[in-house]
Coordinates of C-alpha atoms in Angstrom, one line a residue:
M1 CA 297.8 40.4 261.5
R2 CA 295.2 37.7 261.2
F3 CA 292.6 40.1 262.5
I4 CA 293.5 42.7 259.9
Y5 CA 293.3 40.0 257.1
L6 CA 289.8 39.0 258.3
L7 CA 288.8 42.6 258.5
I8 CA 289.9 43.1 254.8
I9 CA 288.0 40.0 253.7
T10 CA 284.8 41.1 255.6
F11 CA 285.1 44.6 254.1
S12 CA 285.4 43.2 250.6
T13 CA 282.3 41.1 251.1
L14 CA 280.4 44.1 252.2
L15 CA 281.5 46.1 249.2
S16 CA 280.5 43.2 247.0
A17 CA 277.0 43.1 248.6
E18 CA 276.7 46.8 248.2
S19 CA 277.7 46.5 244.5
I20 CA 275.0 43.9 244.0
D21 CA 272.4 46.1 245.7
E22 CA 273.5 49.0 243.5
Q23 CA 273.1 46.9 240.3
L24 CA 269.7 45.7 241.4
Q25 CA 268.6 49.3 242.0
E26 CA 270.0 50.3 238.6
A27 CA 268.0 47.5 237.0
K28 CA 264.9 48.7 238.8
D29 CA 265.5 52.2 237.7
Y30 CA 265.6 51.2 234.0
L31 CA 262.4 49.1 234.2
T32 CA 260.1 51.9 232.9
V33 CA 262.4 53.7 230.5
K34 CA 264.5 50.8 229.1
P35 CA 263.6 47.3 230.3
S36 CA 266.1 45.7 227.9
K37 CA 268.9 47.4 229.9
S38 CA 267.3 46.1 233.1
Y39 CA 267.3 42.6 231.6
E40 CA 270.9 42.9 230.6
I41 CA 272.0 43.9 234.1
L42 CA 269.9 41.1 235.7
T43 CA 271.2 38.5 233.3
R44 CA 274.8 39.4 234.4
L45 CA 273.8 39.3 238.0
Q46 CA 272.4 35.7 237.6
Q47 CA 276.0 34.6 237.1
T48 CA 277.0 36.2 240.4
T49 CA 277.6 33.9 243.4
G50 CA 277.1 34.9 247.0
L51 CA 273.8 36.7 246.7
T52 CA 271.8 36.8 249.9
T53 CA 268.3 35.3 249.9
Q54 CA 266.8 38.8 249.8
Q55 CA 268.9 39.7 246.8
Q56 CA 267.9 36.4 245.1
I57 CA 264.2 37.3 245.6
D58 CA 264.8 40.8 244.4
L59 CA 266.7 39.5 241.3
N60 CA 263.9 37.1 240.3
I61 CA 261.2 39.7 240.9
L62 CA 263.0 42.2 238.7
I63 CA 263.6 39.6 236.0
A64 CA 259.9 38.8 235.9
R65 CA 259.1 42.5 235.6
A66 CA 261.7 43.1 232.9
A67 CA 260.7 40.0 230.9
L68 CA 257.1 41.1 230.5
P69 CA 257.5 44.2 228.3
L70 CA 260.1 42.2 226.3
D71 CA 257.7 39.3 225.7
K72 CA 260.1 36.9 227.3
L73 CA 257.4 34.7 228.8
D74 CA 259.7 31.6 229.4
E75 CA 262.0 33.8 231.5
L76 CA 259.1 35.3 233.4
Y77 CA 257.9 31.8 234.3
L78 CA 261.4 30.6 235.4
A79 CA 261.7 33.7 237.6
V80 CA 258.4 33.0 239.2
E81 CA 259.2 29.3 239.7
G82 CA 262.5 30.3 241.2
L83 CA 260.8 32.7 243.6
F84 CA 258.7 29.9 245.1
E85 CA 261.8 28.2 246.3
Y86 CA 261.8 30.9 249.0
H87 CA 258.2 30.7 249.9
N88 CA 259.0 30.4 253.7
H89 CA 261.1 33.5 253.7
P90 CA 259.5 36.7 255.2
Y91 CA 260.7 38.8 252.3
F92 CA 258.9 36.5 249.9
T93 CA 255.7 37.0 251.8
E94 CA 256.2 40.7 251.7
N95 CA 256.3 40.6 247.9
I96 CA 253.6 37.9 247.4
T97 CA 251.3 40.4 245.5
T98 CA 254.0 41.0 243.0
V99 CA 254.9 37.3 242.6
T100 CA 251.3 36.1 242.2
S101 CA 250.5 39.0 239.9
A102 CA 253.4 38.1 237.6
L103 CA 252.3 34.4 237.7
G104 CA 248.7 35.5 236.8
I105 CA 250.0 37.3 233.7
W106 CA 251.9 34.2 232.6
L107 CA 248.8 32.1 233.2
R108 CA 246.6 34.5 231.3
K109 CA 248.9 34.6 228.3
N110 CA 249.1 30.8 228.3
N111 CA 245.3 30.5 228.4
Y112 CA 245.0 29.1 231.9
L113 CA 242.2 31.6 232.5
E114 CA 240.6 30.1 235.6
D115 CA 244.0 29.7 237.2
A116 CA 245.0 33.3 236.2
Q117 CA 241.9 34.5 238.0
L118 CA 242.8 32.6 241.1
S119 CA 246.3 34.1 241.0
F120 CA 245.0 37.6 240.6
E121 CA 242.4 37.2 243.4
C122 CA 245.2 35.9 245.7
S123 CA 247.3 39.0 244.7
Y124 CA 244.3 41.2 245.5
Q125 CA 243.8 39.5 248.9
H126 CA 247.4 40.4 249.9
A127 CA 247.6 43.8 248.3
K128 CA 248.8 46.4 250.8
N129 CA 247.5 49.6 249.2
D130 CA 245.1 51.0 246.7
R131 CA 247.8 51.3 244.0
L132 CA 248.3 47.6 243.9
K133 CA 244.6 46.9 244.0
L134 CA 244.2 49.2 241.0
I135 CA 246.8 47.2 239.1
L136 CA 245.1 43.9 240.0
N137 CA 241.7 45.2 239.0
N138 CA 243.2 46.0 235.6
S139 CA 244.7 42.5 235.4
L140 CA 241.3 40.9 236.2
A141 CA 239.7 43.1 233.4
L142 CA 242.2 41.6 231.0
V143 CA 241.1 38.1 231.9
V144 CA 237.5 39.1 231.4
R145 CA 238.3 40.5 228.0
Q146 CA 240.1 37.3 227.1
V147 CA 236.9 35.3 227.7
N148 CA 235.1 37.7 225.3
N149 CA 233.0 39.6 227.9
L150 CA 233.9 42.9 226.3
E151 CA 231.3 45.0 228.0
R152 CA 232.2 43.9 231.5
A153 CA 235.9 44.3 230.6
K154 CA 235.2 47.8 229.4
S155 CA 233.4 48.6 232.6
L156 CA 236.3 47.3 234.7
F157 CA 238.8 49.3 232.7
E158 CA 236.8 52.5 233.0
Y159 CA 236.6 52.0 236.8
S160 CA 240.3 51.4 236.9
F161 CA 240.9 54.6 234.9
K162 CA 238.7 56.6 237.4
L163 CA 240.7 55.3 240.3
A164 CA 244.0 55.9 238.5
K165 CA 243.0 59.5 237.7
A166 CA 241.9 60.1 241.3
S167 CA 245.3 58.9 242.6
R168 CA 247.2 60.5 239.7
N169 CA 248.7 57.2 238.7
V170 CA 249.8 58.2 235.2
N171 CA 251.2 54.8 234.2
M172 CA 247.9 53.1 235.0
M173 CA 245.9 55.9 233.3
G174 CA 248.0 55.0 230.2
M175 CA 247.5 51.3 230.5
T176 CA 243.7 51.5 231.0
S177 CA 243.4 54.0 228.1
H178 CA 245.3 51.6 225.9
N179 CA 243.1 48.7 226.9
L180 CA 240.0 50.7 226.3
G181 CA 241.4 51.5 222.9
L182 CA 241.8 47.8 222.1
I183 CA 238.2 47.1 223.1
A184 CA 237.0 50.0 220.9
L185 CA 239.1 48.6 218.0
E186 CA 237.6 45.1 218.5
Q187 CA 234.1 46.7 218.4
G188 CA 234.9 48.5 215.2
Q189 CA 234.8 52.0 216.9
I190 CA 237.9 53.2 215.2
S191 CA 237.6 56.9 216.0
V192 CA 237.0 56.1 219.7
A193 CA 240.0 53.7 219.6
E194 CA 242.1 56.5 218.0
Q195 CA 241.3 58.9 220.9
R196 CA 242.0 56.3 223.5
F197 CA 245.4 55.5 222.0
R198 CA 246.1 59.3 221.7
D199 CA 245.4 59.7 225.4
A200 CA 247.5 56.6 226.4
L201 CA 250.4 57.8 224.3
E202 CA 250.3 61.2 226.0
Y203 CA 250.4 59.5 229.4
F204 CA 253.2 57.2 228.5
T205 CA 255.2 60.0 227.0
S206 CA 254.9 62.1 230.1
I207 CA 256.6 59.4 232.2
N208 CA 259.0 58.3 229.5
K209 CA 257.7 54.7 229.4
R210 CA 259.3 53.4 226.3
A211 CA 257.4 50.1 226.0
G212 CA 254.1 51.9 226.4
N213 CA 255.1 54.5 223.8
I214 CA 256.0 51.9 221.2
N215 CA 253.0 49.6 221.7
T216 CA 250.4 52.4 221.9
G217 CA 252.1 54.4 219.2
T218 CA 251.9 51.4 216.9
Y219 CA 248.2 51.0 217.5
L220 CA 247.6 54.7 217.0
L221 CA 249.4 54.3 213.6
L222 CA 247.1 51.4 212.9
T223 CA 244.0 53.6 213.4
F224 CA 245.5 56.1 211.1
V225 CA 245.9 53.6 208.2
I226 CA 242.5 52.2 208.9
Q227 CA 241.0 55.7 208.4
E228 CA 243.6 56.5 205.7
Q229 CA 244.9 59.5 207.6
L230 CA 248.3 59.4 205.9
T231 CA 249.5 62.8 207.0
N232 CA 249.0 61.9 210.7
F233 CA 250.7 58.6 210.0
Q234 CA 253.8 60.4 208.5
R235 CA 254.1 62.6 211.5
L236 CA 254.0 59.9 214.1
Y237 CA 255.8 57.0 212.3
A238 CA 259.4 58.3 212.5
P239 CA 259.6 58.8 216.3
I240 CA 257.8 55.5 217.0
S241 CA 260.0 53.6 214.5
R242 CA 263.2 55.0 216.0
K243 CA 262.1 53.9 219.5
A244 CA 261.1 50.5 218.2
Q245 CA 264.4 49.9 216.5
A246 CA 266.2 50.4 219.8
F247 CA 263.8 48.1 221.6
P248 CA 264.4 44.3 221.4
N249 CA 260.9 43.1 221.1
E250 CA 260.2 41.0 218.0
R251 CA 256.4 41.2 218.3
S252 CA 256.5 45.0 218.4
H253 CA 258.8 45.1 215.3
A254 CA 256.5 42.7 213.5
L255 CA 253.3 44.6 214.2
L256 CA 254.9 47.9 213.1
T257 CA 256.2 46.3 210.0
W258 CA 252.7 45.2 209.0
V259 CA 251.3 48.6 209.8
H260 CA 253.9 50.3 207.7
A261 CA 253.4 47.9 204.8
R262 CA 249.7 48.9 204.8
Y263 CA 250.7 52.6 204.7
L264 CA 252.9 52.0 201.7
D265 CA 250.1 50.0 200.1
L266 CA 247.8 53.0 200.5
K267 CA 250.5 55.1 198.8
E268 CA 250.2 52.7 195.8
Q269 CA 253.4 50.9 196.8
K270 CA 252.1 47.4 196.7
P271 CA 254.2 44.7 198.6
S272 CA 256.3 42.6 196.2
A273 CA 256.4 38.8 196.4
A274 CA 259.6 39.0 198.6
E275 CA 257.9 41.6 200.9
R276 CA 254.8 39.4 201.2
T277 CA 257.1 36.6 202.3
Q278 CA 258.7 38.8 204.8
L279 CA 255.4 39.9 206.2
L280 CA 254.3 36.3 206.6
Q281 CA 257.6 35.6 208.5
E282 CA 257.0 38.6 210.7
F283 CA 253.4 37.4 211.4
A284 CA 254.9 34.4 213.2
Y285 CA 256.1 36.7 216.0
I286 CA 252.5 38.0 216.6
V287 CA 251.4 35.2 218.9
D288 CA 248.4 36.9 220.6
Y289 CA 245.3 35.7 218.8
R290 CA 243.4 38.9 219.2
E291 CA 246.3 40.8 217.7
Q292 CA 246.4 38.3 214.9
V293 CA 242.7 39.0 214.2
V294 CA 243.4 42.8 214.1
V295 CA 246.3 42.3 211.6
E296 CA 244.2 39.9 209.4
K297 CA 241.1 42.2 209.3
Y298 CA 242.7 45.6 209.0
L299 CA 246.0 45.0 207.3
A300 CA 246.3 41.6 205.5
Q301 CA 242.8 41.5 203.9
P302 CA 243.1 45.0 202.4
M303 CA 246.5 44.0 200.9
G304 CA 245.1 40.7 199.6
I305 CA 247.3 38.6 201.9
L306 CA 245.8 35.4 203.1
L307 CA 246.5 34.5 206.7
A308 CA 245.4 31.2 208.4
L309 CA 244.3 31.9 211.9
E310 CA 243.5 29.3 214.5
A311 CA 241.7 30.4 217.6
P312 CA 243.5 29.3 220.8
K313 CA 241.7 26.9 223.0
V314 CA 241.4 27.6 226.7
Q315 CA 243.5 25.0 228.5
S316 CA 241.2 22.0 229.1
S317 CA 243.5 20.9 231.9
R318 CA 244.3 23.1 234.9
F319 CA 247.8 24.5 235.6
D320 CA 249.8 22.0 237.7
A321 CA 252.9 22.7 239.7
P322 CA 253.6 21.6 243.2
W323 CA 254.0 25.1 244.5
F324 CA 250.8 26.3 242.9
A325 CA 249.0 24.8 245.9
Y326 CA 250.0 27.9 247.8
V327 CA 248.3 30.1 245.3
K328 CA 245.1 28.1 245.2
S329 CA 244.8 28.3 249.0
C330 CA 246.4 31.7 249.1
D331 CA 248.2 30.4 252.2
F332 CA 252.0 30.6 252.2
S333 CA 252.6 29.4 255.7
Q334 CA 252.3 25.7 254.9
K335 CA 254.2 23.4 252.7
A336 CA 252.5 22.4 249.4
S337 CA 251.3 18.9 249.2

């Protein structure tokens, strides 16, 4: 009788483990099409006890991946920090490229640019295939862009696009096209930016990547209002707006609100005092300085709205965490000092 009881308990545990794996797979499946759903599943799983070490590693990797398109940078960092608790586990080492790449993104977005480069270089060193190397080349290009070397960044993105096209990596073709659009926009080449965003939107649509659709679609709408192409704006706005409303990203909502306000302004529907106040409130969600500059130059100025911008300073101190010693040495076989 005791044997049967133990067998039932063991079988229940196996079912539980299978259920966790199924939920992790479901969260992974939603990453491209609906990262908010992934995040919801993963948040529930965080409350689950009895996860194996491999499941904990998978959970934190997926949280980091889902947090990025949702602009949940604090959660991304906590997930990466949690991953380094398992630095001696073989499964952690298997996924080191993903871990250090996620860390590099957080470092770049927090202006630890030298440390971001270190993290991406370490990722590249451990990359197992050309697909991962392509992603990391794109990430390094973003760091180069952030230090204002636009021509080198453009060259790196163009190289990434060629590699992506050769390997038929549609997602990366969309990402690099979008980034080339951003550079063209910064350089005042609006028609070039429009075409780059059109290309990127087509790529993201073909793989049903919702975050890419919304972000690139909003920037394409921006090029339409800059060029006063109101008919093109009208055609695209409704589908992008519907997707954005179902996507919990305050920064995306804020940028789209500003773009739409400028469209209405061009239609002689000037923003009221209350609407101006709302736009200023929405602007607080646009934290990327380069994006702030775009909003100020192409949207706020034409509407006569004054924005006070303060350029972010690159961190004077280096990033410091005990586990970052592994990344600096790119050696995960020893304990950090």
